[in-house]
XYZ file of C-alpha atoms in Angstrom:
173
model
C 110.059 100.401 85.570
C 108.628 103.777 84.590
C 105.065 102.468 84.699
C 105.427 101.017 88.194
C 106.878 104.294 89.500
C 104.127 106.232 87.735
C 101.332 104.157 89.275
C 102.899 104.217 92.762
C 103.140 108.006 92.492
C 99.547 108.178 91.257
C 98.298 106.158 94.265
C 100.233 108.408 96.652
C 98.922 111.596 95.033
C 95.328 110.336 95.201
C 95.757 109.371 98.853
C 97.220 112.790 99.707
C 94.402 114.508 97.793
C 91.862 112.752 100.006
C 93.786 113.865 103.092
C 94.024 117.480 101.925
C 90.271 117.765 101.392
C 89.371 116.613 104.898
C 86.853 118.893 106.597
C 88.586 119.024 109.972
C 92.123 119.222 111.281
C 94.237 116.076 111.199
C 93.802 114.151 114.435
C 95.644 110.998 115.409
C 92.306 109.372 116.242
C 91.226 109.743 112.594
C 94.129 107.572 111.374
C 93.899 103.800 111.261
C 96.519 101.151 110.613
C 96.262 97.563 109.305
C 98.534 94.572 109.600
C 97.734 91.043 108.529
C 98.391 87.993 106.379
C 96.537 86.206 103.655
C 96.565 84.023 100.578
C 95.985 84.896 96.915
C 95.335 82.795 93.843
C 98.557 83.972 92.119
C 100.794 84.495 95.187
C 100.424 81.757 97.842
C 101.130 83.866 100.968
C 101.145 87.642 101.460
C 101.845 90.021 104.318
C 99.547 93.065 104.400
C 100.063 96.557 105.780
C 97.866 99.591 105.485
C 97.435 103.177 106.579
C 94.193 105.075 106.381
C 92.625 108.390 107.221
C 88.915 108.345 108.023
C 87.292 106.277 105.246
C 90.252 106.277 102.803
C 92.908 103.587 103.112
C 96.076 102.612 101.254
C 97.018 98.924 101.551
C 100.149 97.166 100.330
C 100.518 93.411 100.231
C 103.288 91.190 99.017
C 105.848 88.502 99.648
C 108.251 86.216 97.826
C 109.942 82.830 98.185
C 113.004 81.387 96.442
C 113.846 77.681 96.575
C 116.402 77.408 93.791
C 116.439 77.969 90.044
C 112.993 77.846 88.437
C 111.289 77.306 91.791
C 110.148 80.627 93.191
C 107.262 83.100 93.360
C 106.816 86.736 94.247
C 104.059 89.291 94.236
C 103.322 92.845 95.308
C 99.999 94.681 95.164
C 98.836 98.110 96.262
C 95.248 99.253 96.744
C 93.652 102.660 97.257
C 90.234 102.047 98.798
C 87.204 103.773 100.294
C 85.551 102.058 103.282
C 81.767 101.789 103.545
C 80.023 100.950 106.877
C 83.298 101.598 108.724
C 81.896 101.429 112.277
C 80.086 98.159 111.610
C 81.584 94.698 112.230
C 80.909 93.966 108.542
C 82.302 96.558 106.128
C 83.230 96.950 102.473
C 86.276 98.536 100.834
C 86.016 99.492 97.170
C 88.584 101.158 94.935
C 91.454 100.586 92.556
C 94.578 98.532 92.873
C 97.571 97.467 90.902
C 100.144 94.775 91.187
C 102.668 92.397 89.748
C 102.800 88.668 90.441
C 105.199 86.069 89.041
C 105.797 82.375 89.696
C 108.005 79.626 88.270
C 107.675 75.931 89.093
C 109.780 72.976 87.914
C 108.205 70.772 85.239
C 109.636 67.239 85.278
C 107.878 66.291 82.015
C 109.565 69.151 80.171
C 112.921 68.223 81.713
C 112.477 64.636 80.473
C 111.637 65.866 76.945
C 114.786 68.014 76.891
C 116.887 65.118 78.185
C 115.492 62.720 75.567
C 116.157 65.200 72.744
C 119.568 66.160 74.170
C 118.683 69.814 73.629
C 116.419 72.459 75.100
C 113.197 71.943 73.142
C 110.873 73.335 75.819
C 111.323 75.442 78.967
C 112.118 73.195 81.961
C 109.608 75.071 84.108
C 106.063 76.466 84.113
C 105.453 80.124 84.861
C 102.586 82.514 85.524
C 102.818 86.283 85.329
C 100.450 89.239 85.563
C 100.897 92.994 85.912
C 97.614 94.874 86.080
C 95.417 97.734 87.220
C 92.248 96.383 88.838
C 88.913 97.351 90.304
C 88.846 95.897 93.812
C 86.267 94.953 96.413
C 87.198 93.832 99.924
C 84.640 92.450 102.395
C 85.570 92.336 106.126
C 83.814 90.386 108.861
C 85.464 90.800 112.299
C 88.948 91.001 110.749
C 88.523 88.150 108.274
C 88.520 89.418 104.720
C 87.952 88.345 101.153
C 89.287 90.352 98.240
C 88.221 90.293 94.612
C 90.275 92.096 91.953
C 88.953 92.381 88.420
C 91.780 93.445 86.071
C 90.687 96.443 84.005
C 94.062 96.744 82.257
C 96.711 94.027 81.977
C 100.256 95.049 81.111
C 101.798 91.586 81.260
C 99.960 88.320 81.105
C 100.995 84.691 80.825
C 98.751 81.896 82.054
C 97.127 84.269 84.557
C 93.629 84.162 85.985
C 90.863 86.428 84.697
C 89.650 87.055 88.260
C 92.154 87.590 91.081
C 91.115 86.888 94.663
C 92.536 86.794 98.154
C 91.481 85.900 101.694
C 93.001 86.240 105.156
C 92.967 88.179 108.405
C 93.660 91.879 109.029
C 94.050 93.442 112.455
C 93.103 97.118 112.517
C 94.197 99.584 115.210
């Protein structure tokens, strides 16, 4: 709990530091906002929102789904990014991000083993979990994006991928 609050505070402080060192006065035209949806390899569907000032942007993505015991997933991820080639239809965002993703899925084979042994020998579900700080690269082409996150530090890991990715559509205004 402390770590998640610490990293959220760190992202906010870094974002505000970028804003405070701007060369000109804050103008509404210098702000940009994102909204979108996508998929990720650990979390099936995510909603995305972002707020940026000039080339710096803070994005948050996440969602969850619950369909009964041992059948759910959830994930949340935040990214602090710097945009390159901002006025071009193809641009890059690079920076750091952090997140937590968790999923459980029923496993009928494990349930059958437990039933045959008349005791809980194995967990009746499969699960994946990762909590990490990552180096991120986003590539945008006319609103479509791909995201690659390379975990630099993993805090929790169980059956997680070494490379995290995402894809989807972001509308910027």
